[in-house]
Amino acid sequence: MAVYDYDVVVIGSGPAGEGAAMNAAKHGRRVAIVEEQDSVGGNCTHKGTIPSKALRHAVKQIIEFNTNPMFRDIGEPRWFSFSKVLKRAEKVMSNQVMLRTNFYARNRVDVFFGRAEFENNNTIIVKETAKGDETLRTKSVVIASGSRPYCPPDIDFTHPRIYNSDTILKLSHTPRTLIIYGAGVIGSEYCSIFSGLGVKVDLIDTQDRLLSFLDGEISDALSYHLRNTAVKIRHNEEYESVVGDEHGVILNLKSGKRIRADAFLWCNGRTGNTDNMNLEASGLKANSRGQLTIDQHYKTDVENIYAVGDVIGWPSLASAALDQGRSAAADLVGADSFRYIDEVPTGIYTIPEISSLGKTEEELTAERVPYEVGQAFFKDTARAQISSQPVGMLKILFHRETLAILGIHCFGDQASEIVHIGQAIMRQEGEANTIEYFVNTTFNYPTMAEAYRVAAIAGLNRIANL
């Protein structure tokens, strides 16, 4: 058994692990990364963010082709299978793997492909490698092992018509009808993808409205547009049983409803990947959801072990995970660049997409904050008319007296890009955080960014005579 010595060993090569490994290497530490899959990138690249967003982009292009009258001159609307669209995602995934493999090579980070198992808090055994078991001795450990779909034991996920959000990427046909159980971010995104391919979708929501953490108006807009694509949304439901047969799947709900579809997709909850690394030997213990508890510096209960990314829970976003990894590495090397990630824009890649930052109207009302609203509807902006993407709106919440921006909520094409303009102003300190910035700054025309000027003027007009 080979033995190697390192300053830092990172478990997992997703965004969190990559961020930690790269930052530690840049600060002169000898770093190794352990990845259980046979190529780098983690679940983000192989099962989550990259494939689902590549799928979404392809479906969005199909929808535009099939609905834009201009394209009728070159042919009738086209039907695309899920497997054909998935090939586009696979190409993006392979490009990402190649890019990230080069990152590790250039920064001299050693990559071990195998399963990490603790011998103690300073020693990790890499199991099932091509060379047999290998031992890594280290001063510090960063656990960035990610998460996987929670799969309840009373549902047979080995059935060929029952999928979770990982195994759905192995779907080789396009079902005519699909039940999606769980209307969180992942469930809503896959709902958009399949309905965009012409699949009749039943979306089962265990809550009383979609994505209840969002501003109510944005949540309502998403519900409307999903229903407009023939999605049947069922709120406040829980499953009694899921039964697959040769012809499809029957979902029995506790409310007494029974739904049949060609396939079933489970998107309700995730579990941290901590159950197969002999955590107890390191002195750590995961909670009931497989997650690790950390302090404000991403340190676990064991002094030399950090944890970042999905394995610590909220916000479970690739964007935050990368920054968490970088910050954990900054702390362990004593760099001044450390920051605790507590302000993250939400990016939800439904069709149309959603992005938000800061407080919602419901939160500000409950906190009795005197706020006002500025809105701009995309249908009224030249750029949206030119691009034939008129659906959506930008909503700015600001303090009625100080004019400080309190929340940015966007629904529509390019929402995840548009939100960053508002984020930049919200991050300014003192009087620099003001909605007046958007009135006193000239924006390119025509652009989607112009919506900020329109919304700001509308909001200021609301308080002009108070």
Coordinates of C-alpha atoms in Angstrom, one line a residue:
M1 CA 0.0 0.0 0.0
A2 CA 1.5 3.3 -1.1
V3 CA 1.7 6.2 1.4
Y4 CA 1.7 9.9 0.5
D5 CA 2.0 13.0 2.6
Y6 CA 0.0 16.2 1.9
D7 CA -0.8 19.5 3.6
V8 CA -4.5 19.3 2.4
V9 CA -6.7 16.4 1.2
V10 CA -10.0 17.4 -0.3
I11 CA -12.7 14.7 -0.6
G12 CA -14.8 15.4 -3.7
S13 CA -14.1 17.3 -6.9
G14 CA -17.3 19.2 -7.4
P15 CA -17.4 23.0 -7.2
A16 CA -16.7 23.1 -3.5
G17 CA -13.8 20.6 -3.6
E18 CA -12.3 22.3 -6.7
G19 CA -12.5 25.7 -5.0
A20 CA -10.8 24.4 -1.9
A21 CA -8.1 22.5 -3.8
M22 CA -7.3 25.4 -6.2
N23 CA -7.0 28.0 -3.5
A24 CA -4.9 25.9 -1.2
A25 CA -2.6 25.1 -4.1
K26 CA -2.3 28.8 -5.0
H27 CA -1.1 29.4 -1.5
G28 CA 1.7 26.9 -1.9
R29 CA 0.2 23.9 -0.1
R30 CA 0.7 20.3 -1.3
V31 CA -2.9 19.2 -2.2
A32 CA -4.6 16.0 -3.1
I33 CA -8.1 15.5 -4.2
V34 CA -10.1 12.2 -3.9
E35 CA -13.0 11.6 -6.4
E36 CA -15.2 8.6 -6.2
Q37 CA -16.3 8.8 -9.8
D38 CA -13.9 7.9 -12.7
S39 CA -13.5 11.6 -13.8
V40 CA -13.4 14.9 -12.0
G41 CA -16.3 17.4 -11.7
G42 CA -18.4 15.8 -9.1
N43 CA -22.2 15.5 -9.2
C44 CA -22.4 19.1 -10.5
T45 CA -20.7 18.1 -13.8
H46 CA -22.1 14.5 -14.1
K47 CA -25.5 14.4 -12.6
G48 CA -26.7 17.9 -11.5
T49 CA -26.1 21.4 -12.6
I50 CA -24.3 21.0 -15.9
P51 CA -26.5 18.2 -17.5
S52 CA -29.8 19.7 -16.3
K53 CA -28.9 23.2 -17.5
A54 CA -27.5 22.0 -20.8
L55 CA -30.8 20.0 -21.2
R56 CA -32.8 23.1 -20.4
H57 CA -30.9 25.3 -22.9
A58 CA -31.5 22.7 -25.7
V59 CA -35.2 22.5 -24.9
K60 CA -35.5 26.2 -24.8
Q61 CA -34.0 26.4 -28.3
I62 CA -36.5 23.7 -29.5
I63 CA -39.4 25.7 -28.0
E64 CA -38.2 28.9 -29.7
F65 CA -37.9 27.1 -33.1
N66 CA -41.4 25.5 -32.7
T67 CA -43.1 28.7 -31.7
N68 CA -41.4 31.4 -33.7
P69 CA -43.4 32.1 -36.9
M70 CA -40.2 33.1 -38.7
F71 CA -38.9 29.5 -38.7
R72 CA -42.0 28.2 -40.4
D73 CA -40.4 29.3 -43.7
I74 CA -37.8 26.5 -43.3
G75 CA -40.1 23.8 -42.1
E76 CA -42.8 22.5 -39.8
P77 CA -42.4 22.3 -36.0
R78 CA -40.0 19.4 -35.0
W79 CA -40.2 16.8 -32.3
F80 CA -37.1 15.9 -30.4
S81 CA -36.6 12.8 -28.1
F82 CA -35.2 13.2 -24.6
S83 CA -32.2 10.9 -25.5
K84 CA -31.3 13.1 -28.5
V85 CA -31.4 16.3 -26.5
L86 CA -29.3 14.5 -23.8
K87 CA -26.5 14.0 -26.3
R88 CA -26.0 17.8 -26.3
A89 CA -25.7 17.7 -22.5
E90 CA -23.1 14.9 -22.7
K91 CA -20.9 17.0 -25.0
V92 CA -20.9 19.9 -22.5
M93 CA -20.2 17.4 -19.6
S94 CA -17.1 16.0 -21.5
N95 CA -15.9 19.5 -22.2
Q96 CA -16.2 20.4 -18.5
V97 CA -14.3 17.3 -17.4
M98 CA -11.4 18.1 -19.8
L99 CA -11.3 21.7 -18.6
R100 CA -11.2 20.7 -14.9
T101 CA -8.7 17.9 -15.4
N102 CA -6.3 20.6 -16.9
F103 CA -6.9 22.8 -13.8
Y104 CA -5.6 20.1 -11.5
A105 CA -2.7 19.3 -13.8
R106 CA -1.6 22.9 -14.1
N107 CA -1.8 23.5 -10.4
R108 CA 0.0 20.3 -9.5
V109 CA -2.9 18.9 -7.5
D110 CA -2.8 15.1 -7.3
V111 CA -6.1 13.4 -8.1
F112 CA -6.9 10.0 -6.7
F113 CA -9.9 8.2 -8.2
G114 CA -11.5 6.0 -5.5
R115 CA -13.5 6.1 -2.3
A116 CA -12.2 8.1 0.6
E117 CA -12.3 6.4 4.0
F118 CA -11.0 7.9 7.2
E119 CA -8.5 5.9 9.3
N120 CA -8.2 8.9 11.7
N121 CA -8.6 12.6 11.4
N122 CA -5.1 12.9 9.7
T123 CA -5.2 9.8 7.6
I124 CA -7.4 8.8 4.6
I125 CA -7.4 5.5 2.8
V126 CA -8.4 5.7 -0.8
K127 CA -10.2 2.5 -1.6
E128 CA -10.9 0.8 -4.9
T129 CA -8.2 2.7 -6.9
A130 CA -6.6 1.2 -10.0
K131 CA -3.5 0.5 -8.0
G132 CA -5.3 -0.9 -4.9
D133 CA -5.7 0.9 -1.6
E134 CA -3.6 4.0 -1.1
T135 CA -2.9 6.0 2.1
L136 CA -2.9 9.8 2.3
R137 CA -1.5 11.4 5.4
T138 CA -2.5 15.1 5.8
K139 CA -2.5 18.1 8.1
S140 CA -6.0 19.3 7.0
V141 CA -9.0 17.7 5.4
V142 CA -11.8 19.4 3.4
I143 CA -14.9 17.3 3.0
A144 CA -16.8 18.3 -0.1
S145 CA -18.4 15.0 -0.9
G146 CA -21.7 16.6 -2.1
S147 CA -25.2 15.0 -1.9
R148 CA -27.4 12.5 -3.7
P149 CA -31.2 12.2 -4.1
Y150 CA -33.0 11.0 -1.0
C151 CA -34.7 7.7 -2.0
P152 CA -37.3 6.4 0.5
P153 CA -37.1 2.7 1.0
D154 CA -40.7 2.0 0.2
I155 CA -40.3 3.0 -3.4
D156 CA -38.6 0.6 -5.8
F157 CA -36.0 2.7 -7.7
T158 CA -34.8 -0.4 -9.5
H159 CA -38.0 -0.5 -11.5
P160 CA -37.2 0.6 -15.1
R161 CA -40.0 3.3 -15.0
I162 CA -39.1 4.8 -11.6
Y163 CA -36.3 7.4 -11.6
N164 CA -34.7 9.9 -9.3
S165 CA -32.9 13.2 -10.4
D166 CA -29.6 11.3 -11.0
T167 CA -30.9 8.2 -12.8
I168 CA -33.2 10.3 -15.1
L169 CA -30.1 11.0 -17.1
K170 CA -30.1 7.4 -18.2
L171 CA -33.6 7.7 -19.6
S172 CA -33.4 6.3 -23.2
H173 CA -36.9 7.2 -24.4
T174 CA -39.4 10.0 -24.1
P175 CA -42.5 9.1 -22.0
R176 CA -45.8 10.5 -23.1
T177 CA -46.8 11.2 -19.5
L178 CA -44.7 11.8 -16.4
I179 CA -45.3 12.2 -12.7
I180 CA -42.7 14.4 -10.9
Y181 CA -43.0 14.1 -7.1
G182 CA -41.5 17.1 -5.4
A183 CA -41.9 20.7 -6.7
G184 CA -38.7 22.2 -5.3
V185 CA -36.0 23.7 -7.5
I186 CA -34.9 20.3 -9.1
G187 CA -38.5 19.2 -9.6
S188 CA -39.6 22.5 -11.2
E189 CA -36.6 22.6 -13.5
Y190 CA -37.2 19.0 -14.8
C191 CA -40.9 19.9 -15.1
S192 CA -40.0 22.7 -17.5
I193 CA -37.6 20.5 -19.5
F194 CA -40.1 17.6 -20.0
S195 CA -43.1 19.8 -20.7
G196 CA -40.9 21.7 -23.2
L197 CA -40.5 18.4 -25.0
G198 CA -44.2 17.9 -25.2
V199 CA -44.5 15.5 -22.2
K200 CA -47.7 15.7 -20.2
V201 CA -46.5 16.3 -16.6
D202 CA -48.2 15.9 -13.3
L203 CA -46.2 18.0 -10.7
I204 CA -46.9 16.9 -7.2
D205 CA -46.1 19.6 -4.6
T206 CA -46.0 18.8 -0.9
Q207 CA -46.4 22.5 -0.1
D208 CA -49.3 25.0 -0.6
R209 CA -47.5 26.9 -3.4
L210 CA -44.5 26.4 -5.7
L211 CA -41.1 27.3 -4.3
S212 CA -42.5 29.0 -1.2
F213 CA -39.2 30.6 -0.3
L214 CA -39.7 32.9 -3.3
D215 CA -41.5 36.2 -3.5
G216 CA -45.2 35.3 -3.8
E217 CA -45.7 37.2 -7.1
I218 CA -42.7 35.4 -8.7
S219 CA -44.0 32.0 -7.4
D220 CA -47.4 32.7 -8.9
A221 CA -45.9 33.7 -12.2
L222 CA -44.1 30.4 -12.4
S223 CA -47.3 28.4 -11.6
Y224 CA -49.1 30.3 -14.3
H225 CA -46.5 29.6 -17.0
L226 CA -46.2 25.9 -16.1
R227 CA -49.9 25.5 -16.3
N228 CA -49.8 27.3 -19.6
T229 CA -47.7 24.4 -20.9
A230 CA -50.3 21.9 -19.8
V231 CA -48.5 21.0 -16.5
K232 CA -51.0 19.8 -13.9
I233 CA -49.8 21.1 -10.5
R234 CA -51.2 19.4 -7.4
H235 CA -50.5 21.2 -4.1
N236 CA -50.5 19.8 -0.5
E237 CA -50.2 16.2 -1.5
E238 CA -48.2 13.3 0.0
Y239 CA -47.6 9.9 -1.5
E240 CA -49.2 6.7 -0.1
S241 CA -47.5 4.4 -2.5
V242 CA -45.7 4.3 -5.9
V243 CA -46.3 1.1 -7.9
G244 CA -44.6 0.3 -11.2
D245 CA -45.8 -2.3 -13.7
E246 CA -45.0 -3.3 -17.3
H247 CA -47.0 -0.4 -18.7
G248 CA -46.3 2.5 -16.3
V249 CA -46.4 3.7 -12.8
I250 CA -49.4 4.4 -10.5
L251 CA -49.1 7.0 -7.8
N252 CA -51.5 6.7 -4.9
L253 CA -51.8 9.9 -2.8
K254 CA -52.9 10.1 0.8
S255 CA -55.7 12.4 -0.3
G256 CA -57.2 9.5 -2.1
K257 CA -56.2 10.5 -5.6
R258 CA -54.7 8.0 -8.0
I259 CA -52.5 9.0 -11.0
R260 CA -51.1 6.9 -13.7
A261 CA -48.2 7.8 -16.0
D262 CA -45.6 6.2 -18.3
A263 CA -42.8 7.2 -15.9
F264 CA -42.2 8.5 -12.4
L265 CA -39.5 11.0 -11.3
W266 CA -38.7 11.5 -7.6
C267 CA -37.3 15.0 -6.8
N268 CA -38.0 15.3 -3.0
G269 CA -35.0 15.9 -0.8
R270 CA -31.3 15.1 -0.8
T271 CA -28.9 13.3 1.5
G272 CA -25.3 14.2 2.2
N273 CA -22.7 11.7 0.9
T274 CA -21.1 10.9 4.3
D275 CA -22.3 7.3 5.0
N276 CA -19.5 5.4 3.3
M277 CA -16.3 7.2 4.5
N278 CA -16.0 5.8 8.0
L279 CA -16.7 9.2 9.6
E280 CA -16.6 7.9 13.1
A281 CA -12.9 7.2 12.8
S282 CA -12.3 10.9 12.3
G283 CA -14.4 11.9 15.3
L284 CA -17.3 13.3 13.2
K285 CA -20.9 12.3 13.1
A286 CA -23.4 13.3 10.4
N287 CA -27.0 14.3 11.2
S288 CA -30.1 12.3 10.0
R289 CA -29.8 13.8 6.5
G290 CA -26.1 12.9 6.2
Q291 CA -25.0 16.5 6.6
L292 CA -22.1 17.9 8.7
T293 CA -22.3 20.8 11.1
I294 CA -19.9 23.6 10.7
D295 CA -19.1 26.9 12.3
Q296 CA -18.7 30.4 10.7
H297 CA -15.3 29.3 9.3
Y298 CA -16.5 26.0 7.8
K299 CA -14.8 24.1 10.5
T300 CA -16.4 20.9 11.8
D301 CA -16.2 19.7 15.4
V302 CA -12.8 18.2 14.6
E303 CA -10.3 21.1 14.4
N304 CA -8.4 20.1 11.3
I305 CA -11.5 19.0 9.2
Y306 CA -13.5 21.5 7.2
A307 CA -16.8 20.8 5.3
V308 CA -18.2 22.7 2.4
G309 CA -20.8 22.4 -0.4
D310 CA -24.0 20.3 -0.4
V311 CA -22.7 18.2 2.5
I312 CA -23.4 21.1 4.9
G313 CA -26.9 21.8 3.5
W314 CA -28.1 25.4 2.7
P315 CA -27.9 26.9 0.2
S316 CA -26.9 23.8 -1.9
L317 CA -25.9 25.8 -4.9
A318 CA -22.9 25.3 -7.1
S319 CA -22.1 29.0 -7.0
A320 CA -22.1 29.1 -3.2
A321 CA -20.2 25.8 -3.0
L322 CA -17.3 27.1 -5.1
D323 CA -17.0 30.2 -2.8
Q324 CA -17.3 28.0 0.3
G325 CA -14.5 25.9 -0.8
R326 CA -12.3 28.8 -1.6
S327 CA -13.1 30.4 1.8
A328 CA -12.4 27.2 3.7
A329 CA -9.0 27.0 2.1
A330 CA -8.4 30.6 2.8
D331 CA -9.0 29.9 6.5
L332 CA -6.8 26.9 6.8
V333 CA -3.9 28.8 5.1
G334 CA -4.5 31.9 7.2
A335 CA -5.3 34.2 4.2
D336 CA -7.1 37.5 4.5
S337 CA -9.5 36.7 1.8
F338 CA -11.8 34.5 4.0
R339 CA -15.5 35.3 4.0
Y340 CA -18.6 33.4 5.2
I341 CA -21.0 32.9 2.4
D342 CA -24.4 34.2 3.6
E343 CA -25.7 36.2 0.7
V344 CA -26.3 34.1 -2.4
P345 CA -28.5 34.9 -5.4
T346 CA -31.1 32.3 -6.1
G347 CA -30.8 30.9 -9.7
I348 CA -33.7 28.6 -10.7
Y349 CA -33.4 27.4 -14.3
T350 CA -37.0 26.8 -15.1
I351 CA -38.5 28.1 -18.4
P352 CA -38.6 31.0 -18.0
E353 CA -35.9 31.2 -15.4
I354 CA -36.0 32.9 -11.9
S355 CA -33.4 34.7 -9.9
S356 CA -33.7 36.7 -6.7
L357 CA -31.6 38.2 -3.9
G358 CA -32.5 39.8 -0.6
K359 CA -35.9 40.1 1.1
T360 CA -39.3 39.2 -0.3
E361 CA -42.4 41.3 0.0
E362 CA -43.8 38.8 2.5
E363 CA -40.7 39.1 4.7
L364 CA -40.6 42.9 4.6
T365 CA -44.3 43.1 5.5
A366 CA -43.8 40.7 8.5
E367 CA -40.8 42.8 9.7
R368 CA -42.8 46.0 9.3
V369 CA -40.2 47.6 7.1
P370 CA -41.5 50.6 5.1
Y371 CA -40.8 49.5 1.6
E372 CA -42.0 50.3 -1.9
V373 CA -41.9 48.4 -5.2
G374 CA -40.6 49.3 -8.6
Q375 CA -41.5 47.0 -11.5
A376 CA -40.6 46.6 -15.1
F377 CA -42.4 44.2 -17.4
F378 CA -40.2 42.6 -20.1
K379 CA -43.0 42.9 -22.7
D380 CA -42.5 46.7 -22.6
T381 CA -38.7 46.6 -23.2
A382 CA -37.3 46.8 -26.7
R383 CA -34.7 44.0 -26.2
A384 CA -37.3 41.5 -25.1
Q385 CA -39.4 42.4 -28.1
I386 CA -36.5 42.0 -30.4
S387 CA -35.5 38.6 -28.9
S388 CA -39.1 37.4 -28.8
Q389 CA -38.9 36.8 -25.1
P390 CA -41.6 39.1 -23.7
V391 CA -42.5 36.9 -20.7
G392 CA -41.3 38.2 -17.3
M393 CA -40.6 41.0 -15.0
L394 CA -38.0 42.7 -12.8
K395 CA -39.1 43.7 -9.4
I396 CA -37.0 46.0 -7.1
L397 CA -38.0 46.3 -3.4
F398 CA -36.5 49.4 -1.7
H399 CA -36.8 51.3 1.5
R400 CA -39.3 54.1 1.3
E401 CA -37.2 56.6 3.2
T402 CA -33.5 55.7 2.6
L403 CA -34.1 54.3 -0.9
A404 CA -31.8 51.4 -0.1
I405 CA -32.4 48.3 -2.2
L406 CA -33.8 45.5 -0.1
G407 CA -34.6 42.8 -2.6
I408 CA -34.3 42.0 -6.3
H409 CA -36.7 39.5 -7.9
C410 CA -36.6 38.6 -11.6
F411 CA -38.6 36.2 -13.7
G412 CA -38.0 35.7 -17.4
D413 CA -35.3 35.2 -20.0
Q414 CA -31.7 35.8 -18.6
A415 CA -33.0 36.4 -15.1
S416 CA -29.9 34.8 -13.6
E417 CA -27.7 37.3 -15.4
I418 CA -29.9 40.3 -14.9
V419 CA -30.0 39.9 -11.1
H420 CA -26.2 40.6 -10.8
I421 CA -26.6 44.2 -11.7
G422 CA -28.9 44.8 -8.7
Q423 CA -26.6 42.6 -6.6
A424 CA -23.7 44.9 -7.3
I425 CA -25.6 48.0 -6.0
M426 CA -27.1 46.1 -3.0
R427 CA -23.5 45.2 -1.9
Q428 CA -22.5 48.8 -1.7
E429 CA -22.3 50.3 1.8
G430 CA -24.2 53.3 3.2
E431 CA -25.8 55.7 0.8
A432 CA -24.2 54.0 -2.2
N433 CA -26.9 51.4 -2.0
T434 CA -29.7 53.4 -3.6
I435 CA -32.4 52.8 -6.2
E436 CA -31.5 56.2 -7.6
Y437 CA -28.3 54.7 -9.1
F438 CA -30.5 53.2 -11.8
V439 CA -32.1 56.5 -12.7
N440 CA -28.8 58.5 -12.7
T441 CA -26.8 55.9 -14.8
T442 CA -27.1 55.5 -18.5
F443 CA -27.6 51.9 -19.7
N444 CA -27.0 50.6 -23.2
Y445 CA -30.1 50.5 -25.3
P446 CA -31.7 48.1 -26.2
T447 CA -30.7 45.8 -23.3
M448 CA -32.4 43.7 -20.7
A449 CA -30.5 45.8 -18.1
E450 CA -32.7 48.8 -19.1
A451 CA -35.4 47.1 -17.0
Y452 CA -33.6 48.5 -13.9
R453 CA -34.1 52.0 -15.1
V454 CA -37.8 51.4 -15.9
A455 CA -38.4 49.7 -12.6
A456 CA -36.5 52.4 -10.6
I457 CA -38.5 55.3 -12.2
A458 CA -41.7 53.4 -11.6
G459 CA -40.8 52.9 -7.9
L460 CA -39.7 56.5 -7.3
N461 CA -42.9 57.7 -8.9
R462 CA -44.9 55.7 -6.3
I463 CA -43.4 57.7 -3.4
A464 CA -43.1 61.1 -5.2
N465 CA -46.2 62.5 -3.6
L466 CA -45.9 61.0 -0.1

